[in-house]
C-alpha cells in the first residue's frame, strides 16, 4: 500500500492507477518526499482560491470554508501518493472537499450548512421527477442585482443544486467530471443542472422583485 | 402555426450545447435550428447572458497569500505517510 490510513476513510478519496503506486515504491524516502512536495506546490496549492470559493459556497460561511479548505489540503497531502499526475488536480481536490463536506459536516449541528446537507442527501433520492423549466424570456430584472445578492441567491439553493451550478457554470467542469466528483450518474447531473438553473432564475427574479426592480420590456 | 420543436426540449438542448455536452452532429442541428428561429435565438442568448451574469457576480473568495503560506507550511511539516514510511 502506498499510504497509511491514519483514520481517514479510503473510500473518500479518488483512486489512482497502480503504476503511480509502483513509481512511489521505486523512489527513496527523501526523493519521494521532495517529489510529493513538488506536486503539492505546483498542482495543488495554486488551486487554493478556487477551492476556498467552492468551500465557501458549499458551507455558506467563511469560518467553515476555512476549516473545509484546511481539511481538504491536509487530506490531499496525506494521500498525495494516490494523486496520479496528468489527471485533473482540480477535480481530485474538489472530490476530496465534497466528501469531507458530506462526511464531516453532516455530524456538525451548526449553521446553514447542516440544513443544506440534509437538502443534499434528500435530493439524491428524487432526481428522476419530470423536467420542468421556465421559458419566460421577458423577465431579466435580475440583471440589476449586484454580486452580494447573486451570491446570497446561489447560497440559498439546496446544496445539491448550488453544487452543480458551481461546478458547471463557475468552474466549467464537464458533466463527466461533475458526475465523478459528486458520485452520481451523468443523467442526474444533466437533470439536476436543469432544475438548479431554473431554481436560481426564480430566486433571482424573486430578489429583484423584492427590491423593486421591474421588467421594463413588458 | 404549430411549432416544429418542443420548447422544453429545446431549452434542454440549448443548455447542453452551451455546456459542450452535445454530440457534434446534434450540436450542428441545434445551431442551425437556433439560427433559423428567432425565438430560439432569443432563448439561446438569454441562457448565455444568464451564465455570464452568474459567473461574473458570484463571490470569488481570495485568501491572503500569508495565510495560504501558513497553511502550506503547517501541512508540509506534518509527517508524510507513504509506502516506505516506518509504519508500513
Tab-separated table of N, CA, C and O in Angstrom, chain A residues 39-140:
chain	number	residue	atom	x	y	z
A	39	UNK	N	4.760	18.161	-6.322
A	39	UNK	CA	3.390	18.014	-6.841
A	39	UNK	C	2.440	18.904	-6.058
A	39	UNK	O	1.602	19.612	-6.622
A	40	UNK	N	2.574	18.864	-4.751
A	40	UNK	CA	1.674	19.637	-3.887
A	40	UNK	C	1.808	21.141	-4.187
A	40	UNK	O	0.806	21.849	-4.307
A	41	UNK	N	3.049	21.594	-4.315
A	41	UNK	CA	3.277	23.029	-4.543
A	41	UNK	C	2.849	23.482	-5.935
A	41	UNK	O	2.366	24.594	-6.111
A	42	UNK	N	3.064	22.628	-6.926
A	42	UNK	CA	2.823	23.072	-8.307
A	42	UNK	C	1.426	22.756	-8.816
A	42	UNK	O	0.913	23.441	-9.700
A	43	UNK	N	0.794	21.706	-8.277
A	43	UNK	CA	-0.513	21.320	-8.822
A	43	UNK	C	-1.673	21.527	-7.856
A	43	UNK	O	-2.798	21.737	-8.292
A	44	UNK	N	-1.391	21.452	-6.574
A	44	UNK	CA	-2.482	21.549	-5.594
A	44	UNK	C	-2.611	22.974	-5.047
A	44	UNK	O	-3.701	23.566	-5.083
A	45	UNK	N	-1.508	23.530	-4.553
A	45	UNK	CA	-1.587	24.848	-3.901
A	45	UNK	C	-2.107	25.965	-4.813
A	45	UNK	O	-2.823	26.857	-4.334
A	46	UNK	N	-1.778	25.970	-6.110
A	46	UNK	CA	-2.324	27.044	-6.965
A	46	UNK	C	-3.861	27.036	-7.044
A	46	UNK	O	-4.456	28.012	-7.512
A	47	UNK	N	-4.472	25.963	-6.588
A	47	UNK	CA	-5.943	25.872	-6.660
A	47	UNK	C	-6.620	26.345	-5.377
A	47	UNK	O	-7.841	26.216	-5.226
A	48	UNK	N	-5.834	26.887	-4.469
A	48	UNK	CA	-6.364	27.236	-3.146
A	48	UNK	C	-7.558	28.188	-3.213
A	48	UNK	O	-8.573	27.957	-2.548
A	49	UNK	N	-7.459	29.239	-4.010
A	49	UNK	CA	-8.570	30.205	-4.059
A	49	UNK	C	-9.838	29.580	-4.662
A	49	UNK	O	-10.947	29.858	-4.203
A	50	UNK	N	-9.659	28.766	-5.668
A	50	UNK	CA	-10.831	28.093	-6.266
A	50	UNK	C	-11.461	27.132	-5.251
A	50	UNK	O	-12.687	27.050	-5.121
A	51	UNK	N	-10.615	26.438	-4.534
A	51	UNK	CA	-11.105	25.520	-3.505
A	51	UNK	C	-11.809	26.293	-2.388
A	51	UNK	O	-12.856	25.874	-1.887
A	52	UNK	N	-11.246	27.427	-2.028
A	52	UNK	CA	-11.826	28.268	-0.973
A	52	UNK	C	-13.208	28.779	-1.418
A	52	UNK	O	-14.166	28.775	-0.642
A	53	UNK	N	-13.311	29.189	-2.672
A	53	UNK	CA	-14.593	29.664	-3.205
A	53	UNK	C	-15.629	28.536	-3.173
A	53	UNK	O	-16.767	28.728	-2.735
A	54	UNK	N	-15.216	27.355	-3.624
A	54	UNK	CA	-16.118	26.196	-3.617
A	54	UNK	C	-16.555	25.882	-2.179
A	54	UNK	O	-17.740	25.670	-1.901
A	55	UNK	N	-15.582	25.895	-1.277
A	55	UNK	CA	-15.873	25.592	0.133
A	55	UNK	C	-16.817	26.639	0.729
A	55	UNK	O	-17.720	26.301	1.492
A	56	UNK	N	-16.616	27.882	0.352
A	56	UNK	CA	-17.471	28.950	0.878
A	56	UNK	C	-18.922	28.752	0.437
A	56	UNK	O	-19.855	28.861	1.229
A	57	UNK	N	-19.110	28.437	-0.834
A	57	UNK	CA	-20.483	28.266	-1.326
A	57	UNK	C	-21.093	26.946	-0.837
A	57	UNK	O	-22.306	26.840	-0.712
A	58	UNK	N	-20.246	25.969	-0.576
A	58	UNK	CA	-20.765	24.709	-0.023
A	58	UNK	C	-21.240	24.892	1.411
A	58	UNK	O	-22.316	24.453	1.784
A	59	UNK	N	-20.390	25.536	2.213
A	59	UNK	CA	-20.684	25.619	3.649
A	59	UNK	C	-21.532	26.832	4.010
A	59	UNK	O	-22.232	26.812	5.020
A	60	UNK	N	-21.428	27.884	3.219
A	60	UNK	CA	-22.215	29.082	3.498
A	60	UNK	C	-21.598	30.007	4.529
A	60	UNK	O	-22.222	30.997	4.912
A	61	UNK	N	-20.390	29.720	4.976
A	61	UNK	CA	-19.748	30.650	5.912
A	61	UNK	C	-18.234	30.634	5.708
A	61	UNK	O	-17.659	29.612	5.330
A	62	UNK	N	-17.617	31.787	5.982
A	62	UNK	CA	-16.173	31.888	5.779
A	62	UNK	C	-15.407	31.006	6.753
A	62	UNK	O	-14.401	30.402	6.405
A	63	UNK	N	-15.894	30.945	7.997
A	63	UNK	CA	-15.201	30.129	9.003
A	63	UNK	C	-15.218	28.654	8.612
A	63	UNK	O	-14.192	27.967	8.669
A	64	UNK	N	-16.394	28.175	8.224
A	64	UNK	CA	-16.491	26.771	7.828
A	64	UNK	C	-15.712	26.509	6.546
A	64	UNK	O	-15.146	25.428	6.362
A	65	UNK	N	-15.706	27.506	5.664
A	65	UNK	CA	-14.938	27.357	4.421
A	65	UNK	C	-13.450	27.233	4.724
A	65	UNK	O	-12.745	26.426	4.119
A	66	UNK	N	-12.988	28.021	5.697
A	66	UNK	CA	-11.592	27.931	6.120
A	66	UNK	C	-11.265	26.535	6.635
A	66	UNK	O	-10.241	25.957	6.284
A	67	UNK	N	-12.168	26.022	7.477
A	67	UNK	CA	-11.948	24.678	8.033
A	67	UNK	C	-11.939	23.631	6.924
A	67	UNK	O	-11.078	22.756	6.893
A	68	UNK	N	-12.911	23.753	6.027
A	68	UNK	CA	-13.012	22.763	4.949
A	68	UNK	C	-11.797	22.827	4.032
A	68	UNK	O	-11.269	21.794	3.609
A	69	UNK	N	-11.360	24.045	3.750
A	69	UNK	CA	-10.163	24.214	2.914
A	69	UNK	C	-8.963	23.532	3.560
A	69	UNK	O	-8.244	22.764	2.917
A	70	UNK	N	-8.771	23.807	4.842
A	70	UNK	CA	-7.606	23.260	5.518
A	70	UNK	C	-7.677	21.735	5.611
A	70	UNK	O	-6.688	21.047	5.379
A	71	UNK	N	-8.868	21.238	5.912
A	71	UNK	CA	-9.018	19.779	6.000
A	71	UNK	C	-8.778	19.120	4.642
A	71	UNK	O	-8.188	18.046	4.553
A	72	UNK	N	-9.256	19.773	3.591
A	72	UNK	CA	-9.078	19.214	2.244
A	72	UNK	C	-7.604	19.171	1.855
A	72	UNK	O	-7.104	18.159	1.347
A	73	UNK	N	-6.907	20.261	2.118
A	73	UNK	CA	-5.480	20.299	1.763
A	73	UNK	C	-4.686	19.301	2.602
A	73	UNK	O	-3.760	18.651	2.102
A	74	UNK	N	-5.061	19.188	3.863
A	74	UNK	CA	-4.366	18.232	4.739
A	74	UNK	C	-4.555	16.805	4.222
A	74	UNK	O	-3.615	16.022	4.143
A	75	UNK	N	-5.782	16.508	3.846
A	75	UNK	CA	-6.065	15.165	3.344
A	75	UNK	C	-5.390	14.928	1.996
A	75	UNK	O	-4.899	13.832	1.706
A	76	UNK	N	-5.373	15.966	1.177
A	76	UNK	CA	-4.706	15.839	-0.129
A	76	UNK	C	-3.225	15.509	0.068
A	76	UNK	O	-2.658	14.671	-0.640
A	77	UNK	N	-2.597	16.156	1.036
A	77	UNK	CA	-1.181	15.893	1.305
A	77	UNK	C	-0.987	14.492	1.868
A	77	UNK	O	-0.075	13.763	1.486
A	78	UNK	N	-1.877	14.110	2.774
A	78	UNK	CA	-1.757	12.802	3.401
A	78	UNK	C	-1.823	11.686	2.366
A	78	UNK	O	-1.195	10.655	2.490
A	79	UNK	N	-2.587	11.930	1.339
A	79	UNK	CA	-2.765	10.887	0.315
A	79	UNK	C	-2.200	11.312	-1.041
A	79	UNK	O	-2.671	10.860	-2.071
A	80	UNK	N	-1.181	12.145	-0.985
A	80	UNK	CA	-0.626	12.684	-2.236
A	80	UNK	C	-0.050	11.570	-3.117
A	80	UNK	O	0.005	11.692	-4.341
A	81	UNK	N	0.340	10.464	-2.503
A	81	UNK	CA	0.876	9.357	-3.306
A	81	UNK	C	-0.197	8.727	-4.192
A	81	UNK	O	0.105	7.987	-5.122
A	82	UNK	N	-1.438	9.002	-3.878
A	82	UNK	CA	-2.531	8.443	-4.686
A	82	UNK	C	-2.914	9.380	-5.820
A	82	UNK	O	-3.772	9.056	-6.626
A	83	UNK	N	-2.313	10.543	-5.829
A	83	UNK	CA	-2.602	11.501	-6.894
A	83	UNK	C	-1.840	11.089	-8.154
A	83	UNK	O	-0.618	10.946	-8.130
A	84	UNK	N	-2.560	10.925	-9.200
A	84	UNK	CA	-1.946	10.495	-10.449
A	84	UNK	C	-1.660	11.710	-11.318
A	84	UNK	O	-2.584	12.411	-11.735
A	85	UNK	N	-0.390	11.958	-11.573
A	85	UNK	CA	-0.045	13.111	-12.404
A	85	UNK	C	-0.663	12.955	-13.791
A	85	UNK	O	-0.669	11.867	-14.353
A	86	UNK	N	-1.160	14.061	-14.304
A	86	UNK	CA	-1.803	14.018	-15.615
A	86	UNK	C	-3.318	14.012	-15.497
A	86	UNK	O	-4.018	14.279	-16.462
A	87	UNK	N	-3.829	13.693	-14.304
A	87	UNK	CA	-5.277	13.790	-14.123
A	87	UNK	C	-5.606	15.233	-13.730
A	87	UNK	O	-4.714	16.044	-13.525
A	88	UNK	N	-6.867	15.524	-13.627
A	88	UNK	CA	-7.288	16.888	-13.334
A	88	UNK	C	-7.159	17.153	-11.830
A	88	UNK	O	-7.938	16.642	-11.039
A	89	UNK	N	-6.167	17.957	-11.427
A	89	UNK	CA	-5.958	18.160	-9.994
A	89	UNK	C	-7.138	18.855	-9.323
A	89	UNK	O	-7.435	18.599	-8.159
A	90	UNK	N	-7.820	19.725	-10.090
A	90	UNK	CA	-8.959	20.438	-9.502
A	90	UNK	C	-10.098	19.455	-9.201
A	90	UNK	O	-10.716	19.514	-8.135
A	91	UNK	N	-10.332	18.528	-10.122
A	91	UNK	CA	-11.382	17.527	-9.897
A	91	UNK	C	-11.022	16.645	-8.700
A	91	UNK	O	-11.879	16.309	-7.879
A	92	UNK	N	-9.757	16.280	-8.609
A	92	UNK	CA	-9.286	15.445	-7.490
A	92	UNK	C	-9.519	16.157	-6.158
A	92	UNK	O	-10.063	15.612	-5.213
A	93	UNK	N	-9.128	17.419	-6.134
A	93	UNK	CA	-9.244	18.219	-4.913
A	93	UNK	C	-10.706	18.479	-4.539
A	93	UNK	O	-11.095	18.369	-3.372
A	94	UNK	N	-11.508	18.807	-5.523
A	94	UNK	CA	-12.921	19.095	-5.256
A	94	UNK	C	-13.664	17.835	-4.783
A	94	UNK	O	-14.593	17.916	-4.000
A	95	UNK	N	-13.239	16.681	-5.303
A	95	UNK	CA	-13.857	15.426	-4.848
A	95	UNK	C	-13.561	15.217	-3.361
A	95	UNK	O	-14.444	14.847	-2.583
A	96	UNK	N	-12.327	15.462	-2.984
A	96	UNK	CA	-11.955	15.326	-1.570
A	96	UNK	C	-12.781	16.300	-0.726
A	96	UNK	O	-13.343	15.925	0.313
A	97	UNK	N	-12.875	17.541	-1.195
A	97	UNK	CA	-13.628	18.563	-0.442
A	97	UNK	C	-15.091	18.158	-0.285
A	97	UNK	O	-15.670	18.259	0.803
A	98	UNK	N	-15.691	17.694	-1.373
A	98	UNK	CA	-17.103	17.302	-1.312
A	98	UNK	C	-17.302	16.149	-0.333
A	98	UNK	O	-18.249	16.139	0.456
A	99	UNK	N	-16.378	15.181	-0.375
A	99	UNK	CA	-16.512	14.033	0.538
A	99	UNK	C	-16.357	14.456	1.995
A	99	UNK	O	-17.072	13.960	2.870
A	100	UNK	N	-15.421	15.358	2.256
A	100	UNK	CA	-15.261	15.838	3.638
A	100	UNK	C	-16.519	16.577	4.071
A	100	UNK	O	-17.013	16.397	5.188
A	101	UNK	N	-17.028	17.403	3.170
A	101	UNK	CA	-18.252	18.156	3.484
A	101	UNK	C	-19.375	17.205	3.891
A	101	UNK	O	-20.043	17.402	4.908
A	102	UNK	N	-19.551	16.163	3.110
A	102	UNK	CA	-20.634	15.224	3.409
A	102	UNK	C	-20.344	14.421	4.677
A	102	UNK	O	-21.188	14.311	5.568
A	103	UNK	N	-19.115	13.908	4.760
A	103	UNK	CA	-18.813	13.016	5.892
A	103	UNK	C	-18.631	13.738	7.220
A	103	UNK	O	-19.022	13.232	8.264
A	104	UNK	N	-18.004	14.890	7.154
A	104	UNK	CA	-17.703	15.606	8.391
A	104	UNK	C	-18.796	16.573	8.806
A	104	UNK	O	-19.173	16.640	9.962
A	105	UNK	N	-19.294	17.317	7.854
A	105	UNK	CA	-20.232	18.392	8.214
A	105	UNK	C	-21.624	17.865	8.542
A	105	UNK	O	-22.395	18.543	9.198
A	106	UNK	N	-21.918	16.646	8.123
A	106	UNK	CA	-23.226	16.095	8.481
A	106	UNK	C	-23.285	15.809	9.978
A	106	UNK	O	-24.348	15.693	10.556
A	107	UNK	N	-22.104	15.670	10.585
A	107	UNK	CA	-22.082	15.383	12.018
A	107	UNK	C	-22.114	16.662	12.852
A	107	UNK	O	-22.185	16.622	14.064
A	108	UNK	N	-21.987	17.765	12.171
A	108	UNK	CA	-21.964	19.026	12.919
A	108	UNK	C	-23.340	19.675	12.878
A	108	UNK	O	-23.887	19.910	11.811
A	109	UNK	N	-23.841	19.988	14.012
A	109	UNK	CA	-25.173	20.607	14.062
A	109	UNK	C	-25.038	22.121	14.206
A	109	UNK	O	-25.471	22.714	15.192
A	110	UNK	N	-24.385	22.731	13.217
A	110	UNK	CA	-24.252	24.173	13.323
A	110	UNK	C	-24.430	24.836	11.965
A	110	UNK	O	-24.023	24.320	10.952
A	111	UNK	N	-25.026	25.991	11.981
A	111	UNK	CA	-25.089	26.836	10.803
A	111	UNK	C	-25.958	26.296	9.686
A	111	UNK	O	-26.512	25.210	9.778
A	112	UNK	N	-26.067	27.080	8.601
A	112	UNK	CA	-26.907	26.696	7.486
A	112	UNK	C	-26.389	25.481	6.744
A	112	UNK	O	-27.145	24.792	6.071
A	113	UNK	N	-25.096	25.188	6.895
A	113	UNK	CA	-24.528	24.036	6.195
A	113	UNK	C	-25.234	22.748	6.555
A	113	UNK	O	-25.398	21.847	5.744
A	114	UNK	N	-25.657	22.647	7.819
A	114	UNK	CA	-26.337	21.432	8.266
A	114	UNK	C	-27.657	21.248	7.519
A	114	UNK	O	-27.973	20.173	7.047
A	115	UNK	N	-28.407	22.326	7.413
A	115	UNK	CA	-29.680	22.267	6.689
A	115	UNK	C	-29.417	21.922	5.223
A	115	UNK	O	-30.057	21.064	4.643
A	116	UNK	N	-28.416	22.592	4.669
A	116	UNK	CA	-28.104	22.375	3.262
A	116	UNK	C	-27.726	20.927	3.002
A	116	UNK	O	-28.060	20.367	1.978
A	117	UNK	N	-27.029	20.345	3.953
A	117	UNK	CA	-26.605	18.966	3.761
A	117	UNK	C	-27.810	18.031	3.719
A	117	UNK	O	-27.861	17.100	2.925
A	118	UNK	N	-28.779	18.307	4.576
A	118	UNK	CA	-29.990	17.492	4.534
A	118	UNK	C	-30.628	17.599	3.152
A	118	UNK	O	-31.091	16.623	2.594
A	119	UNK	N	-30.620	18.812	2.619
A	119	UNK	CA	-31.142	19.003	1.267
A	119	UNK	C	-30.354	18.148	0.285
A	119	UNK	O	-30.898	17.511	-0.599
A	120	UNK	N	-29.054	18.177	0.449
A	120	UNK	CA	-28.158	17.470	-0.459
A	120	UNK	C	-28.522	15.988	-0.495
A	120	UNK	O	-28.682	15.392	-1.543
A	121	UNK	N	-28.653	15.407	0.673
A	121	UNK	CA	-28.954	13.984	0.765
A	121	UNK	C	-30.359	13.710	0.214
A	121	UNK	O	-30.571	12.791	-0.558
A	122	UNK	N	-31.319	14.549	0.606
A	122	UNK	CA	-32.698	14.325	0.191
A	122	UNK	C	-32.848	14.374	-1.326
A	122	UNK	O	-33.535	13.546	-1.911
A	123	UNK	N	-32.165	15.328	-1.953
A	123	UNK	CA	-32.334	15.468	-3.395
A	123	UNK	C	-31.704	14.328	-4.189
A	123	UNK	O	-32.026	14.128	-5.331
A	124	UNK	N	-30.769	13.604	-3.533
A	124	UNK	CA	-30.187	12.458	-4.233
A	124	UNK	C	-31.283	11.466	-4.614
A	124	UNK	O	-31.172	10.732	-5.561
A	125	UNK	N	-32.330	11.434	-3.822
A	125	UNK	CA	-33.330	10.380	-3.984
A	125	UNK	C	-34.512	10.781	-4.847
A	125	UNK	O	-35.376	9.980	-5.121
A	126	UNK	N	-34.576	12.028	-5.249
A	126	UNK	CA	-35.732	12.389	-6.073
A	126	UNK	C	-35.324	13.138	-7.339
A	126	UNK	O	-35.857	14.162	-7.667
A	127	UNK	N	-34.325	12.561	-7.984
A	127	UNK	CA	-33.810	13.189	-9.200
A	127	UNK	C	-34.702	12.946	-10.413
A	127	UNK	O	-34.785	13.760	-11.308
A	128	UNK	N	-35.364	11.816	-10.449
A	128	UNK	CA	-35.991	11.405	-11.692
A	128	UNK	C	-37.413	11.911	-11.880
A	128	UNK	O	-38.205	11.307	-12.572
A	129	UNK	N	-37.748	12.993	-11.228
A	129	UNK	CA	-39.052	13.592	-11.467
A	129	UNK	C	-39.009	14.306	-12.815
A	129	UNK	O	-37.937	14.692	-13.275
A	130	UNK	N	-40.160	14.489	-13.478
A	130	UNK	CA	-40.137	15.086	-14.810
A	130	UNK	C	-39.517	16.479	-14.811
A	130	UNK	O	-39.646	17.222	-13.846
A	131	UNK	N	-38.861	16.813	-15.901
A	131	UNK	CA	-38.234	18.123	-16.019
A	131	UNK	C	-39.282	19.202	-16.236
A	131	UNK	O	-40.233	19.015	-16.971
A	132	UNK	N	-39.075	20.295	-15.566
A	132	UNK	CA	-39.907	21.458	-15.852
A	132	UNK	C	-38.954	22.618	-16.036
A	132	UNK	O	-37.859	22.616	-15.511
A	133	UNK	N	-39.367	23.604	-16.769
A	133	UNK	CA	-38.462	24.722	-16.981
A	133	UNK	C	-39.201	26.010	-17.164
A	133	UNK	O	-40.380	26.021	-17.508
A	134	UNK	N	-38.526	27.088	-16.907
A	134	UNK	CA	-39.145	28.383	-17.075
A	134	UNK	C	-38.697	28.975	-18.398
A	134	UNK	O	-37.519	29.060	-18.683
A	135	UNK	N	-39.643	29.332	-19.226
A	135	UNK	CA	-39.293	29.853	-20.542
A	135	UNK	C	-39.641	31.331	-20.681
A	135	UNK	O	-39.673	31.850	-21.779
A	136	UNK	N	-39.929	31.968	-19.560
A	136	UNK	CA	-40.313	33.369	-19.642
A	136	UNK	C	-39.070	34.210	-19.917
A	136	UNK	O	-38.303	34.540	-19.025
A	137	UNK	N	-38.874	34.529	-21.174
A	137	UNK	CA	-37.654	35.239	-21.563
A	137	UNK	C	-37.720	36.735	-21.282
A	137	UNK	O	-36.742	37.436	-21.414
A	138	UNK	N	-38.900	37.206	-20.934
A	138	UNK	CA	-39.016	38.652	-20.728
A	138	UNK	C	-38.394	39.096	-19.412
A	138	UNK	O	-37.981	40.221	-19.266
A	139	UNK	N	-38.390	38.164	-18.450
A	139	UNK	CA	-38.012	38.588	-17.110
A	139	UNK	C	-36.507	38.473	-16.874
A	139	UNK	O	-36.013	37.423	-16.513
A	140	UNK	N	-35.829	39.531	-17.111
A	140	UNK	CA	-34.400	39.556	-16.805
A	140	UNK	C	-34.114	40.694	-15.845
A	140	UNK	O	-33.060	41.336	-15.911
